Coordinates of C-alpha atoms in Angstrom, one line a residue:
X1 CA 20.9 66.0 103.4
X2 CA 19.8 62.9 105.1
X3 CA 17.9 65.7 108.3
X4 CA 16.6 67.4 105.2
X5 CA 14.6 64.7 103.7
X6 CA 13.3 63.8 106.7
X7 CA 11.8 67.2 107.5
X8 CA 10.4 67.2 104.0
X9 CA 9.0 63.7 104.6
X10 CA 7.8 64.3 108.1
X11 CA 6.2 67.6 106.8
X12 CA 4.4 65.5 103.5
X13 CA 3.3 62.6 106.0
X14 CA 1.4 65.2 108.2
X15 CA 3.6 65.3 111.2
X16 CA 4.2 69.3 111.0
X17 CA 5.6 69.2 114.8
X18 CA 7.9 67.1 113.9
X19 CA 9.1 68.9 111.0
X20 CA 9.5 71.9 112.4
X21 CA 12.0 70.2 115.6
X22 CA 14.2 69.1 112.9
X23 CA 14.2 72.3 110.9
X24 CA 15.0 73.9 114.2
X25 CA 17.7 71.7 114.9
X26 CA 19.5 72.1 111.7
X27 CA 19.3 75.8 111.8
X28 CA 20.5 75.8 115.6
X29 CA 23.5 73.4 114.2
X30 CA 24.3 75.6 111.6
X31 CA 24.6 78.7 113.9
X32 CA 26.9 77.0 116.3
X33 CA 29.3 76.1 113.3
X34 CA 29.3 79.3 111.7
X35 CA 30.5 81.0 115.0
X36 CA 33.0 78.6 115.8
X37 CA 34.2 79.2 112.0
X38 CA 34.1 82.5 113.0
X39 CA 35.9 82.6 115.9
X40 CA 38.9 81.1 114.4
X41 CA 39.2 82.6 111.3
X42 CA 39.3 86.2 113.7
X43 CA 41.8 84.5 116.0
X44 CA 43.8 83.6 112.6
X45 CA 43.1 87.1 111.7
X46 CA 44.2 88.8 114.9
X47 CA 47.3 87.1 114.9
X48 CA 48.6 87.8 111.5
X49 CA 47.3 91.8 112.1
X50 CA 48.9 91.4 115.7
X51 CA 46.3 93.2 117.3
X52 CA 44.7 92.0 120.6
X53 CA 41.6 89.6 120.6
X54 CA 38.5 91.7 121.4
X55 CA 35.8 90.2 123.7
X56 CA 33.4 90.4 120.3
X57 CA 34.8 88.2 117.7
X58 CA 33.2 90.5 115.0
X59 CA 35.4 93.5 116.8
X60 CA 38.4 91.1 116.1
X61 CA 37.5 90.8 112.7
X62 CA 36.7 94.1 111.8
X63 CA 40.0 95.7 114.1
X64 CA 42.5 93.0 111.9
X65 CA 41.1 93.6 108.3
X66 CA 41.5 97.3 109.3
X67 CA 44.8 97.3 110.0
X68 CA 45.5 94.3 107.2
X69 CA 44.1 96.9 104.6
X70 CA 46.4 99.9 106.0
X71 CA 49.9 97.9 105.0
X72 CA 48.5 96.5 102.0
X73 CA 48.3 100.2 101.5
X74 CA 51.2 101.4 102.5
X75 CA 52.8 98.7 100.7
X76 CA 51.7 99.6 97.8
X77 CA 53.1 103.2 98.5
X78 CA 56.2 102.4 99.1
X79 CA 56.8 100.3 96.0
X80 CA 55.8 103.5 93.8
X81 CA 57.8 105.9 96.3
X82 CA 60.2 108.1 94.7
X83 CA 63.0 110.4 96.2
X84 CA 62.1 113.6 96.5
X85 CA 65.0 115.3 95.5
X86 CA 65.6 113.2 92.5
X87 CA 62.5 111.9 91.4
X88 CA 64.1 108.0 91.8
X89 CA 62.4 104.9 93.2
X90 CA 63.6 104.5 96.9
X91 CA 64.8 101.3 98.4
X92 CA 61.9 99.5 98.6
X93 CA 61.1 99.2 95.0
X94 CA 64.6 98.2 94.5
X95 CA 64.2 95.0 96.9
X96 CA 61.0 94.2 95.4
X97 CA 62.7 94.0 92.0
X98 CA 65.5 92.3 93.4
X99 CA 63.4 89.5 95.2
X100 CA 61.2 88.8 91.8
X101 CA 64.4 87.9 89.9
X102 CA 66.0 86.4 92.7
X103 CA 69.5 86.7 92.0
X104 CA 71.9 89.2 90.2
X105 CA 74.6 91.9 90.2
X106 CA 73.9 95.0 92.9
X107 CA 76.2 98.3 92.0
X108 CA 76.4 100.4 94.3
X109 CA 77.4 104.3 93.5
X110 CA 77.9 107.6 96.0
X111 CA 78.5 110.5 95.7
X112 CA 81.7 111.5 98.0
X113 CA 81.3 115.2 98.4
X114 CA 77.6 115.4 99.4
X115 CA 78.3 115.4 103.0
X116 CA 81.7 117.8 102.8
X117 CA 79.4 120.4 100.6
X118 CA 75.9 120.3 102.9
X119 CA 78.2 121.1 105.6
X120 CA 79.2 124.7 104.3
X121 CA 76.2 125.1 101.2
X122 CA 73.5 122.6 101.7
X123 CA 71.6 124.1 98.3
X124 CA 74.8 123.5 96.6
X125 CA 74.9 120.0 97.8
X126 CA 71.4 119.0 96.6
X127 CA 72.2 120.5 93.3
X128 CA 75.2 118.6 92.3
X129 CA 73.7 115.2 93.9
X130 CA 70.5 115.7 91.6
X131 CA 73.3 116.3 88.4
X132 CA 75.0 113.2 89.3
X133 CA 71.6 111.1 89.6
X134 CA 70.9 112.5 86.1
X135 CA 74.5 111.4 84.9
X136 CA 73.6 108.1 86.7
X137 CA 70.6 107.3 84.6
X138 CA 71.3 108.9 81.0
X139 CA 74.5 106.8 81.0
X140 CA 72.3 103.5 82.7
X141 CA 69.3 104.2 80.2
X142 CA 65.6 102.7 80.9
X143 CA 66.5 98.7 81.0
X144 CA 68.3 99.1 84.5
X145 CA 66.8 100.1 87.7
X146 CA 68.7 102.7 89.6
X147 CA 67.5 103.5 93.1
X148 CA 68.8 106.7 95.9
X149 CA 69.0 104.1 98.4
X150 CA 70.8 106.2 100.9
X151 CA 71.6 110.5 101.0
X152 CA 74.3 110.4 98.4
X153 CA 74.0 106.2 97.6
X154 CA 72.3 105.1 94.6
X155 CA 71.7 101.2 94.0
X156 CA 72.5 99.6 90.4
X157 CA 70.6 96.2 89.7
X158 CA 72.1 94.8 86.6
X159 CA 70.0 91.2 86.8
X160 CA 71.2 87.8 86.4
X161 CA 71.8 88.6 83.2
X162 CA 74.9 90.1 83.7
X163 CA 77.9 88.2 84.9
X164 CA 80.0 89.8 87.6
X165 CA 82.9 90.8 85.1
X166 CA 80.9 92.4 82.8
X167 CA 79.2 94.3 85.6
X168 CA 82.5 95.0 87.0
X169 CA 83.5 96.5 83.3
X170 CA 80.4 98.7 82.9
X171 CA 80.9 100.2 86.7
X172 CA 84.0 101.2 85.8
X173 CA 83.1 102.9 82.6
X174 CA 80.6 104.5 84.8
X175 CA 82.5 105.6 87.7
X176 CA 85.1 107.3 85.0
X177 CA 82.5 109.2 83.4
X178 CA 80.3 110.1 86.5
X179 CA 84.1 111.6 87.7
X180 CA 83.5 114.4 85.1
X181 CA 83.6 117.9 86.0
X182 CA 80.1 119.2 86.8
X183 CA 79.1 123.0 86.5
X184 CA 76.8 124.4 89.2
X185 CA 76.0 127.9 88.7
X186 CA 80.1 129.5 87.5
X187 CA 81.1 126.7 89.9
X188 CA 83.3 123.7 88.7
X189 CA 83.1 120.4 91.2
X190 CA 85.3 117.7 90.1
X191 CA 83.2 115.0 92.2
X192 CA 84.8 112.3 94.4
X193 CA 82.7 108.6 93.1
X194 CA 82.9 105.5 95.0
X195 CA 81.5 102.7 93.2
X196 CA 81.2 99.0 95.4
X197 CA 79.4 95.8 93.7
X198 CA 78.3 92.2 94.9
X199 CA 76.6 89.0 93.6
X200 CA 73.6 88.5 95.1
X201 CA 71.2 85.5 95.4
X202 CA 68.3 84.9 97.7
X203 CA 68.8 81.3 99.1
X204 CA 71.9 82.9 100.2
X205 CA 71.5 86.3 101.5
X206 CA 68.4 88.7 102.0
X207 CA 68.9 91.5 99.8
X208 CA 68.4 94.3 102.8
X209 CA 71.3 92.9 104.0
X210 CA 73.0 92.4 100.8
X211 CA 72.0 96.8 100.5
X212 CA 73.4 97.4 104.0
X213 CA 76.5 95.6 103.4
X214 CA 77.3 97.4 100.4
X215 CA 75.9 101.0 102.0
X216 CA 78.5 100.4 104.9
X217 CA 81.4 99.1 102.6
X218 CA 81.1 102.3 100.3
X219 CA 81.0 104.2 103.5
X220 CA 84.1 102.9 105.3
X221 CA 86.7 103.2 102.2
X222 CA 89.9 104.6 102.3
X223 CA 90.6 103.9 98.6
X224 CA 89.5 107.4 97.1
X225 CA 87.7 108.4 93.9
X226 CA 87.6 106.1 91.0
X227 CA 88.0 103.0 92.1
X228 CA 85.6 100.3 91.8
X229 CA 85.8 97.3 94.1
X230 CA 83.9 94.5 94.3
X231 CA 82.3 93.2 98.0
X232 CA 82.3 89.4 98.3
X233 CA 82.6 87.1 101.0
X234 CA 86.5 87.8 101.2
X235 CA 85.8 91.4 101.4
X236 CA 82.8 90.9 104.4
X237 CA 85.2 88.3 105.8
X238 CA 88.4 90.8 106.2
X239 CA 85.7 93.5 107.4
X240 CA 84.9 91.7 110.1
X241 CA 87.9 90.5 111.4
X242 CA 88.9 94.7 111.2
X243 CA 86.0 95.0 113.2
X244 CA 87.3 92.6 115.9
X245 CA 90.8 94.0 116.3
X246 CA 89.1 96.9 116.7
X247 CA 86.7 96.3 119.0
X248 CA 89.9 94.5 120.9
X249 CA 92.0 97.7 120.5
X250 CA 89.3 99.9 122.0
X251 CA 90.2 97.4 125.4
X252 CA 93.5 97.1 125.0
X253 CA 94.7 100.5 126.4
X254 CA 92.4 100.0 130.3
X255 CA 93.6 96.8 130.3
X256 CA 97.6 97.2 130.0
X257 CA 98.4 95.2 127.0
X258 CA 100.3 98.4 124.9
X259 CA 103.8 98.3 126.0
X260 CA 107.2 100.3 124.6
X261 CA 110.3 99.1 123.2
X262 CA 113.4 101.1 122.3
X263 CA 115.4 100.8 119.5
X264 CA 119.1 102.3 120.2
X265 CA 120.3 105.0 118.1
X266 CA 124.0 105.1 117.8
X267 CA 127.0 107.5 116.9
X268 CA 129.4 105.5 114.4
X269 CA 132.1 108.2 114.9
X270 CA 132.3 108.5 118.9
X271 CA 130.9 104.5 119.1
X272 CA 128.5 105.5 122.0
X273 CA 124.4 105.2 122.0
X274 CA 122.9 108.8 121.9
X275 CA 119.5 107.7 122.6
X276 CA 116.5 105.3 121.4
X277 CA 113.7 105.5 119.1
X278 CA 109.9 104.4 121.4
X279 CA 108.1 102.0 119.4
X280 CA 104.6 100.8 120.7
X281 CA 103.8 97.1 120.3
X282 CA 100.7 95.5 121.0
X283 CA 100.3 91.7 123.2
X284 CA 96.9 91.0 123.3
X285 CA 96.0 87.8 125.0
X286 CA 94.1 86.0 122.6
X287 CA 96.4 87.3 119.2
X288 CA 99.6 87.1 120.8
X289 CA 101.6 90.2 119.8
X290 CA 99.7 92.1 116.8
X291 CA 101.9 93.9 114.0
X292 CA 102.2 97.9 114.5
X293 CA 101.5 97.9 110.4
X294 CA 98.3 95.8 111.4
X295 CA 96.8 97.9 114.2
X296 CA 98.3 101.5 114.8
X297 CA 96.1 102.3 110.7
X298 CA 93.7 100.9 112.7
X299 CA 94.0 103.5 115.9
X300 CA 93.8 106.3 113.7
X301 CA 91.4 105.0 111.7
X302 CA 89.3 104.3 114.7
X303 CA 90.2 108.1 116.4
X304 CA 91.9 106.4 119.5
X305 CA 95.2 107.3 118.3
X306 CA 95.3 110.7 120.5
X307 CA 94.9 108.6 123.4
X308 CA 97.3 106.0 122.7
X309 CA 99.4 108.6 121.8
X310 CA 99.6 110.4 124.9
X311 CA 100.0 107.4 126.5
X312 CA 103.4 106.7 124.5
X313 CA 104.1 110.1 125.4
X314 CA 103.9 109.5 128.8
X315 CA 105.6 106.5 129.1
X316 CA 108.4 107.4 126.3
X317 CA 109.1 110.5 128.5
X318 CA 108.9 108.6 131.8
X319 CA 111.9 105.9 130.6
X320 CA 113.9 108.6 129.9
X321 CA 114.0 109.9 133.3
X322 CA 115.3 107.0 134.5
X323 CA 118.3 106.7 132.1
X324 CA 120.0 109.6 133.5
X325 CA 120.6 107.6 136.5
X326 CA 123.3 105.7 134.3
X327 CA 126.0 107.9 134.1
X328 CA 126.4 107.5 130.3
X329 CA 125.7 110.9 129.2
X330 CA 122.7 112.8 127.4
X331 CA 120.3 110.0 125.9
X332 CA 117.2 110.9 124.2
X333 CA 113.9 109.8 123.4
X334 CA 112.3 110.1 119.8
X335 CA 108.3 109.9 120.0
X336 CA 106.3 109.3 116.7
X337 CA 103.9 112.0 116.7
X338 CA 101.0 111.3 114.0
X339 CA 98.9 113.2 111.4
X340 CA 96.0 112.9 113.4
X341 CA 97.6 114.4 116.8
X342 CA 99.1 117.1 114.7
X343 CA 95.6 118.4 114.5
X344 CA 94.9 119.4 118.2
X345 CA 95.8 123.2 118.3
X346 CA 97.1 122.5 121.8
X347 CA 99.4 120.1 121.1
X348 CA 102.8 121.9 121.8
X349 CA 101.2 122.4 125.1
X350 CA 100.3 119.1 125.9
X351 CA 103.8 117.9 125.6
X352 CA 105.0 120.7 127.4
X353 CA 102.8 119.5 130.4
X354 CA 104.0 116.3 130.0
X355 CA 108.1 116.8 130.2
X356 CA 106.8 118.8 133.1
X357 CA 105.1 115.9 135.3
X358 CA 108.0 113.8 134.6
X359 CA 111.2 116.5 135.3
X360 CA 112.7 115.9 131.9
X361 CA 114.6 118.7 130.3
X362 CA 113.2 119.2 126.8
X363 CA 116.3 118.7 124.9
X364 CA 116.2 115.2 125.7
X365 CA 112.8 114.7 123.7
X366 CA 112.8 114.1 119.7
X367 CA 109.8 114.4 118.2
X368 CA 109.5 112.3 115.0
X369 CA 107.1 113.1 111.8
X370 CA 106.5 111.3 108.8
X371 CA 107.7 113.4 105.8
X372 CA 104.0 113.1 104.2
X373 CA 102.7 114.6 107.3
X374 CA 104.7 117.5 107.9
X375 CA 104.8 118.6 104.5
X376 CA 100.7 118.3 104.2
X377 CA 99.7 121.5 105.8
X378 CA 103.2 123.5 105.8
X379 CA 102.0 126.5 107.5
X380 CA 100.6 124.5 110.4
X381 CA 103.7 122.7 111.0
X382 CA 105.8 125.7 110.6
X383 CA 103.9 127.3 113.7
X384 CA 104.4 124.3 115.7
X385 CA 108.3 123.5 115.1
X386 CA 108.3 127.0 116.4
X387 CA 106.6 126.3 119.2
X388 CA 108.3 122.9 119.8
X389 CA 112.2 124.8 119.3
X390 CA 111.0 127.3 122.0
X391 CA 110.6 124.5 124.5
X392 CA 114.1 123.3 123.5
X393 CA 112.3 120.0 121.9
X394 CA 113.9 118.3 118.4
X395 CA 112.3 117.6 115.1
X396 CA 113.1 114.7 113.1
X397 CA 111.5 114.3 109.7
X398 CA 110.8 110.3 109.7
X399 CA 110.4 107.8 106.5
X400 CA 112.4 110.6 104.4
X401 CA 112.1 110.3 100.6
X402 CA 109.4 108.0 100.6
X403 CA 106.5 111.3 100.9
X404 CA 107.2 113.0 97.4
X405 CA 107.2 116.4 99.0
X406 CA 108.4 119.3 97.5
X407 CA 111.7 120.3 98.7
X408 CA 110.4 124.2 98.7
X409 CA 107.9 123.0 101.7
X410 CA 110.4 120.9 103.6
X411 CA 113.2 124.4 103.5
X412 CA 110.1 125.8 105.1
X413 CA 110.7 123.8 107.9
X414 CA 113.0 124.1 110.4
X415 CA 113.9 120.2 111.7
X416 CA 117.0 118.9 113.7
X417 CA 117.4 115.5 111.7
X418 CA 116.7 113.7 108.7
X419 CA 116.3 109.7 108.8
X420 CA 116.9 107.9 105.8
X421 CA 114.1 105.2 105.0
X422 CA 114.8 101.5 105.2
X423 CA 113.9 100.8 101.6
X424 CA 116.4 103.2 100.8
X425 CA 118.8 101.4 102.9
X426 CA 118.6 97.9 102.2
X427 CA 121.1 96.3 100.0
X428 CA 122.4 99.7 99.4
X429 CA 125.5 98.5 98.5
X430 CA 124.3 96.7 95.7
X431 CA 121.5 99.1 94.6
X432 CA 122.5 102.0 92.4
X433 CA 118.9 104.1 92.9
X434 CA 119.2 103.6 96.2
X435 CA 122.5 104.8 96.3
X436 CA 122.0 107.8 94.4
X437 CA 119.2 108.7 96.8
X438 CA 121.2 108.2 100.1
X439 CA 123.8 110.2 98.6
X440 CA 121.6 112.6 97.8
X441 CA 119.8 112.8 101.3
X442 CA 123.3 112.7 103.0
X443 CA 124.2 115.8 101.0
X444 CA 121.1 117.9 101.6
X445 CA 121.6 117.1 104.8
X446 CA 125.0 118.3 105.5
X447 CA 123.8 120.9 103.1
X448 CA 120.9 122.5 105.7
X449 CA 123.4 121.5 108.7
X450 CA 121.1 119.2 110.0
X451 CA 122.1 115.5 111.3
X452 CA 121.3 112.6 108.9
X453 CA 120.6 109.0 110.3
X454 CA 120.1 105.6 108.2
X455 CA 117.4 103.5 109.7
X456 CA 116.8 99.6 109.3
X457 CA 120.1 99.3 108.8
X458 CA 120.4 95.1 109.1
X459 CA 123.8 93.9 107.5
X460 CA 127.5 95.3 107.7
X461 CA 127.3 95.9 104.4
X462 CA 124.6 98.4 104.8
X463 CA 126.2 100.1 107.6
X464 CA 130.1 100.3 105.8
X465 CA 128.4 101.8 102.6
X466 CA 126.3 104.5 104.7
X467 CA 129.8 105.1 106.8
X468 CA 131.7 105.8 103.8
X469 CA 129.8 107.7 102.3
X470 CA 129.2 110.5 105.2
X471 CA 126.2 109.0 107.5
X472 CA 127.4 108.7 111.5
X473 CA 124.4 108.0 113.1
X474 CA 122.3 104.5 112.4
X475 CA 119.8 102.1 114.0
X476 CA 118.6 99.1 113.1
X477 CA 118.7 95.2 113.9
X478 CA 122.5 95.5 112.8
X479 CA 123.1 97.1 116.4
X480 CA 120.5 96.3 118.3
X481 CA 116.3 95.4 118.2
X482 CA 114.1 97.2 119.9
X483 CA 114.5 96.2 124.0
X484 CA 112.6 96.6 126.6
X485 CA 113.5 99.2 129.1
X486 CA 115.5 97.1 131.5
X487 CA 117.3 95.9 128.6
X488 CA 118.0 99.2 126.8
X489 CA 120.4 100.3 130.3
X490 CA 122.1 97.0 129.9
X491 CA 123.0 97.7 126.1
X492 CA 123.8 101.3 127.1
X493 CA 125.9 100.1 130.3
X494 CA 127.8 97.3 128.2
X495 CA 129.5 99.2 125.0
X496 CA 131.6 96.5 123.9
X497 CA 129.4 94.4 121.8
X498 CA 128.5 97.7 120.0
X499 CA 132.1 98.8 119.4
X500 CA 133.0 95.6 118.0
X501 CA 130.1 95.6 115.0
X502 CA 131.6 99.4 114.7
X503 CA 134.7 100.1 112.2
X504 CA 136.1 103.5 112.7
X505 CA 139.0 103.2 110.5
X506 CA 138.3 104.8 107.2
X507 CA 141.2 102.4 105.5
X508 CA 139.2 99.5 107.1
X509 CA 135.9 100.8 105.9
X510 CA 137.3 100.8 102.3
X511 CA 139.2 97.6 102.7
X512 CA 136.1 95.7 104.0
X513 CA 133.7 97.0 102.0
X514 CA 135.7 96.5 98.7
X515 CA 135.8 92.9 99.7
X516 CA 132.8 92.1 99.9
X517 CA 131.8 93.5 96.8
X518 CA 134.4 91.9 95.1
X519 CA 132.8 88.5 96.5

């Protein structure tokens, strides 16, 4: 202001040289400002476009407000995106609702089937997920926002409103109704619904990662349809420690930390060991010794179980070899097979290959199966006991009476030997169910000439009640525990520790047993 007057003054004085210096001046001092302000606003430009400085700071600016414009844009477009399939806003509207309020209740809802129909009538597939997205929002109405976050996922937001049990109340009502059957063209689909839901706040948690959590969670669950379950930092905790022990699993085969243990298997009535059951146990370095009921859902789970498996195989068979070298007669080795290896087509062959690379004779191989999973595809495990009897191999039916199987699939089934389940067997001298199923399994038994044997048998009382009542062959901590091979020839070499735990007086049996009852 000052410069001003003077030119003015300068100028009214009659000194026009002057005048025009300072006007000169001023101007030239203005310039220089404006391209310094210029030059930083396009350098503060540039960097929030991130696009290279250009040699012309009026190419920076024009390259950055460019781009700035095109994602304001497609911003925009993405907050009023809709699936196309089912005409419902997409994710990103969702997380834009979701950060406004800033805290709340996310549901989270799928569709089990999509993926099982697309993969034999993809039309059929879109049909029935666009049905269940209508179902979704007639039964959510227009004050909740749902979103297809995912192919078959679709996000719930019930606000802050809504407290995590009453959230919890209304998913369930959903996930009950949504499990109605749905008509697509003369077709009836009785859809599977998975239903997962969180708390959610911003200071605590961005809400992508809030949606991916939940996405993954409803993903990886085993626990079938209807069945809502809430995700919280429990949940996300025991996640990731499933995570670890798997990614420790995944090592633990290259780097020799499986081992075997066998679990005798003895004959009451000639008071001799007639073979040993392989069980697979797990020291890993850091853990210690992990539990089989811990990690081996976890192989299958995982699909490493084949390979593990093969490698019990191996081993199981490879023991067994070197027990004929004691002298104590025929001793044989049960291997757990599992649902999931009962799936390869080859898998009579593989074992056939593998008594082959270690010289044992077939008959000295017992191959054990869970009740549940011989019974769940009857004519598949018919064709392979076939198979298996032709190489001379046995079949025992492990875990029996705890599968619910129907006794018309099981005659199907031609097996070798029943084992009695340890929660049938303990205290089952006291127990009157359990009694009346051991009886029961003991008769059928005898009835389909098959051998029965009583596993987890633990107390004397256990083993005298079984004895009595018709079962000869038992293991369990009782006997023996599981031993290592070295140790398993010492227990077969020594009998007389086993002898003395086995009464084969029947008079005794009664006597003993009578007493102790009586106690």
């Amino acid at each position: 202001m000052l410069v001003g007057a003077a030119v003015v003054a300068a100028a009214f004085w009659g000194y026009p040289v002057i005048a025009f210096a300072a006007l000169a001046t001023v101007s030239l001092g203005a310039i220089l400002s404006m391209r310094w302000r210029v030059g930083v606003l396009a350098a503060r430009l540039a960097e929030l476009a991130r696009v290279d400085p250009r040699t012309s700071r009026w190419q920076t600016l024009d390259d950055a407000i460019g781009l700035l414009e095109d994602r304001i844009r497609s911003s925009e477009d993405r907050l009023d995106q809709r699936h196309a399939l089912t005409g419902l806003p997409t994710r990103e509207p969702l997380l834009a609702r979701m950060a406004s309020e800033g805290a709340g209740t996310l549901g989270l809802i799928a569709l089990g089937d999509f993926d099982r129909l697309c993969a034999f009538d993809p039309a059929l597939a879109d049909r029935a997920l666009k049905h269940f997205a209508e179902r979704i929002t007639r039964m959510v109405g227009d004050g909740r926002m749902v979103a297809h976050v995912d192919r078959s996922h679709f996000a719930l937001w019930l606000g802050a409103s809504v407290s995590s049990e009453d959230a919890e109340r209304q998913l369930v009502a959903i996930s009950y109704a949504l499990g109605d059957v749905m008509h697509e063209e003369g077709r009836e689909l009785v859809p599977e619904v998975r239903v997962h839901h969180t708390a959610w706040a911003a200071p605590q948690e961005a809400a992508t990662a809030t949606l991916a959590r939940l996405i993954a969670a409803c993903a990886a669950g085993p626990e079938g349809p209807l069945h809502v379950q809430r995700v919280d930092a429990a949940s996300a905790a025991a996640e990731r420690d499933r995570y670890a022990l798997e990614q420790d699993l995944r090592g633990a085969l290259h780097n020799g930390e499986f081992a075997l243990r066998y679990q005798p298997q003895v004959d009451a009535a000639s008071g001799q060991v007639i073979g040993a059951e392989a069980l697979l146990r797990w020291h890993n370095p850091a853990r210690g010794m992990v539990s089989p009921t811990l990690f081996i859902p976890i192989l299958e789970s995982a699909g490493m179980i084949e390979e593990v498996g093969l490698w019990v195989l191996n081993a199981a068979c490879r023991e067994a070899r070197a027990w004929h070298r004691l002298g104590q007669g025929p001793l044989t080795v049960a291997v757990n097979v599992s649902a999931h290896q009962l799936d390869r087509p080859d898998i009579h062959t593989l074992i056939k290959r593998t008594l082959e690379r270690h010289s044992l004779r077939a008959g000295l191989l017992e191959i054990e199966l869970t009740e549940s999973a011989a019974a769940a595809d009857v004519g598949r495990a018919e064709r392979l006991f076939e198979a298996l009897h032709g190489l001379g191999i046995h079949i025992a039916i492990d875990d029996f009476g705890t599968g619910f199987s129907s006794l018309s699939a099981l005659r199907a089934l031609a097996f070798d030997k029943i084992k009695i389940d340890r929660q049938f067997v303990t205290e089952v001298e006291r127990r009157r169910d359990s009694q009346a199923i051991c009886q029961s399994i003991i008769a059928l038994a005898r009835g389909l000439g098959i051998r029965v044997l009583a596993e987890g048998v633990e107390r004397q009382e256990e083993y005298l009640w079984l004895r009595r009542h018709g079962c000869s062959e038992f293991q369990g901590y009782y006997f023996s525990p599981p031993l290592g091979g070295a140790e398993f020839q010492a227990f077969v070499r020594n009998p007389a520790p086993l002898r003395d735990r086995l009464v084969l007086d029947a008079r005794q049996v009664q006597t003993t047993l009578s007493q102790r009852l009586a106690r």
